Short mmCIF file of C-alpha atoms in Angstrom, two decimals:
data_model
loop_
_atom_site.label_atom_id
_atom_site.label_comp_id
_atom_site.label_asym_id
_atom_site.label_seq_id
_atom_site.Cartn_x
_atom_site.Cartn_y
_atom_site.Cartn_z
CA UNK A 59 0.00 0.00 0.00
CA UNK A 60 1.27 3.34 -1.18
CA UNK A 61 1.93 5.72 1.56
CA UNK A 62 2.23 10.11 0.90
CA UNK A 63 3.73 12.16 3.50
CA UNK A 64 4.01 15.69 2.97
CA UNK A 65 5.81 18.61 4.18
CA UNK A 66 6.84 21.98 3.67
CA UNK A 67 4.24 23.63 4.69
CA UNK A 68 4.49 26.79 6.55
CA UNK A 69 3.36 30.70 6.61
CA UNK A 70 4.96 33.22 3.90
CA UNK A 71 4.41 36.64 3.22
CA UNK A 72 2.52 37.69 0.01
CA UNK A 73 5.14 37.86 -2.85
CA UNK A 74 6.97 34.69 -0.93
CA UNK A 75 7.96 31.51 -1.77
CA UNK A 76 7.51 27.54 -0.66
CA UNK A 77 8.65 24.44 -2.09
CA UNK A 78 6.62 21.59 -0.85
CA UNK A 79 7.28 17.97 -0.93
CA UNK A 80 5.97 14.38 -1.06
CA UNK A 81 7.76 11.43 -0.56
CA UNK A 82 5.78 8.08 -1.66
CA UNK A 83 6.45 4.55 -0.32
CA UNK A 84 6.07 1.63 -2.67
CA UNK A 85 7.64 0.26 -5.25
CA UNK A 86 5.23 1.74 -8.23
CA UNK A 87 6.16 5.45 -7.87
CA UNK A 88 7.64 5.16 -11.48
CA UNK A 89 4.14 4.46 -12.71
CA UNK A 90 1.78 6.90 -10.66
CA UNK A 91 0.34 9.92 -11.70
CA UNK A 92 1.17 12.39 -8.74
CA UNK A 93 -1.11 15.36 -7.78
CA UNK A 94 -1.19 18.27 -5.53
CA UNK A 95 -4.58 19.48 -4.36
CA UNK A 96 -5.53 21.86 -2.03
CA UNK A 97 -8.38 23.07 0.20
CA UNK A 98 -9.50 26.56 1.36
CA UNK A 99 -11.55 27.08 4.78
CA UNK A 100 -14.95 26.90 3.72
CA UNK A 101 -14.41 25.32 -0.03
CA UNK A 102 -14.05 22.53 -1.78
CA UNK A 103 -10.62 20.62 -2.70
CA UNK A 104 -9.30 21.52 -5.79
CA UNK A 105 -6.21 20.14 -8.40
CA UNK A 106 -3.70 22.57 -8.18
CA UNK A 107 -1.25 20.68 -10.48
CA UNK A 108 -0.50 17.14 -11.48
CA UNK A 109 2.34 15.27 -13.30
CA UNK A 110 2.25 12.28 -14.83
CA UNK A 111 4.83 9.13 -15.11
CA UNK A 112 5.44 10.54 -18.20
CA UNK A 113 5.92 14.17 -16.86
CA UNK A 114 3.54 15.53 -18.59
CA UNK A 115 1.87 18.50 -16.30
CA UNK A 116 -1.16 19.62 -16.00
CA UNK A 117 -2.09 23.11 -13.77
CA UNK A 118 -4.85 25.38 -12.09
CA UNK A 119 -5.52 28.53 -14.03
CA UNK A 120 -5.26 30.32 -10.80
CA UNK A 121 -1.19 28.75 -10.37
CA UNK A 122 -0.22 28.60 -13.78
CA UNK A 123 2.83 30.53 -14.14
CA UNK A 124 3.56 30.61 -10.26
CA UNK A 125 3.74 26.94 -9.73
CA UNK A 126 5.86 24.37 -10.79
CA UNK A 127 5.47 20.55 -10.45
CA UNK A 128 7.98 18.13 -10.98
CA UNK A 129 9.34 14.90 -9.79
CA UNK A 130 12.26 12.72 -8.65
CA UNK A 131 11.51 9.07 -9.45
CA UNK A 132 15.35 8.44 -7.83
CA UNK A 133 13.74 9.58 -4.62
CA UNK A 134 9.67 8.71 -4.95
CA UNK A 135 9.47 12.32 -4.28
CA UNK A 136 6.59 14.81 -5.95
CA UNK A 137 7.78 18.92 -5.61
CA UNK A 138 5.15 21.40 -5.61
CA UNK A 139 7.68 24.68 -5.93
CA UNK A 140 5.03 27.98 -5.69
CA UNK A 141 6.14 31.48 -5.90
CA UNK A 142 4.61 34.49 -6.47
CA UNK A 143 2.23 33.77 -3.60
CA UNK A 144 -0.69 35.39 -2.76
CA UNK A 145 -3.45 35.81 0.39
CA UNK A 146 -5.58 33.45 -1.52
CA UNK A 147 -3.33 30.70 -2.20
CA UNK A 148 -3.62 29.92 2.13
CA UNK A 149 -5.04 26.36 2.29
CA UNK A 150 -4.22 22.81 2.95
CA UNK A 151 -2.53 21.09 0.39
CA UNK A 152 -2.71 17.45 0.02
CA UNK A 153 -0.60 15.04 -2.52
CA UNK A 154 -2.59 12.43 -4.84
CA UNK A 155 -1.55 9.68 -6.42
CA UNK A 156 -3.48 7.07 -8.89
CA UNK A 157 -2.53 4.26 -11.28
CA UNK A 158 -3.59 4.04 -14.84
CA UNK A 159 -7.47 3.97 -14.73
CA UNK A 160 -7.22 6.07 -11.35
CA UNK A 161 -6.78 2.93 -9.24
CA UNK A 162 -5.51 2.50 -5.90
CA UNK A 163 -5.62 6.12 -5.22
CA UNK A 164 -4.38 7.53 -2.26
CA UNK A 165 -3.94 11.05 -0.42
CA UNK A 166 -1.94 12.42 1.97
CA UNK A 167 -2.29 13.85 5.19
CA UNK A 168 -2.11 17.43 3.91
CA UNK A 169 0.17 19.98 4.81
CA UNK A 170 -1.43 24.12 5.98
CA UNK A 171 0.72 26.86 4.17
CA UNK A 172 -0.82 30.48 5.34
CA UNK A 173 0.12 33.63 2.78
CA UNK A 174 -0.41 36.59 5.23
CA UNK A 175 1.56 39.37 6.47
#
């Protein structure tokens, strides 16, 4: 059973920047689409970026340009580098992953990153 942990999380002042990571256990990183979602007090969870095993990416309107995905199949390890950020980027971001066919998909525990000054 794949296991995410997160971290990285923390508060930053508008205009700041955070790198967040997620290190998977398992064996079938190589094949897993990875995911970073996040949720907002009050709204639902949202993608915020993904990146396939073929590292193709895929991103929020509201992050494109500010965010960057990528990963490290050396180290089972999904990045989640954001910059630029803003008051309204303050939420709980989780990590995703899924096989093929979106099977066996798991989440992390999440990880709180505040924007405020």
């Amino acid at each position: 059973q794949v296991q995410l942990v997160e971290s990285g999380g923390g508060l930053v002042q508008p205009g700041g920047s955070l790198r967040l990571s997620c290190a998977a256990s398992g064996s079938s990183f190589r094949v897993q689409t990875m995911g970073w979602y996040r949720q907002a007090p009050g709204k639902e969870r949202e993608l915020v970026a993904l990146i396939t095993s073929g590292g193709s990416t895929n991103y929020a309107d509201s992050v494109k340009g500010r965010f960057t995905i990528s990963r490290d199949n050396a180290k089972n390890t999904v990045y989640l580098e954001m910059n630029s950020l803003k008051p309204e980027d303050t939420a709980v971001y989780y990590c995703n992953s899924y096989l093929p066919g979106r099977l066996l998909e798991v989440w992390g525990q999440g990880t709180l990153v505040t924007v405020s000054s």
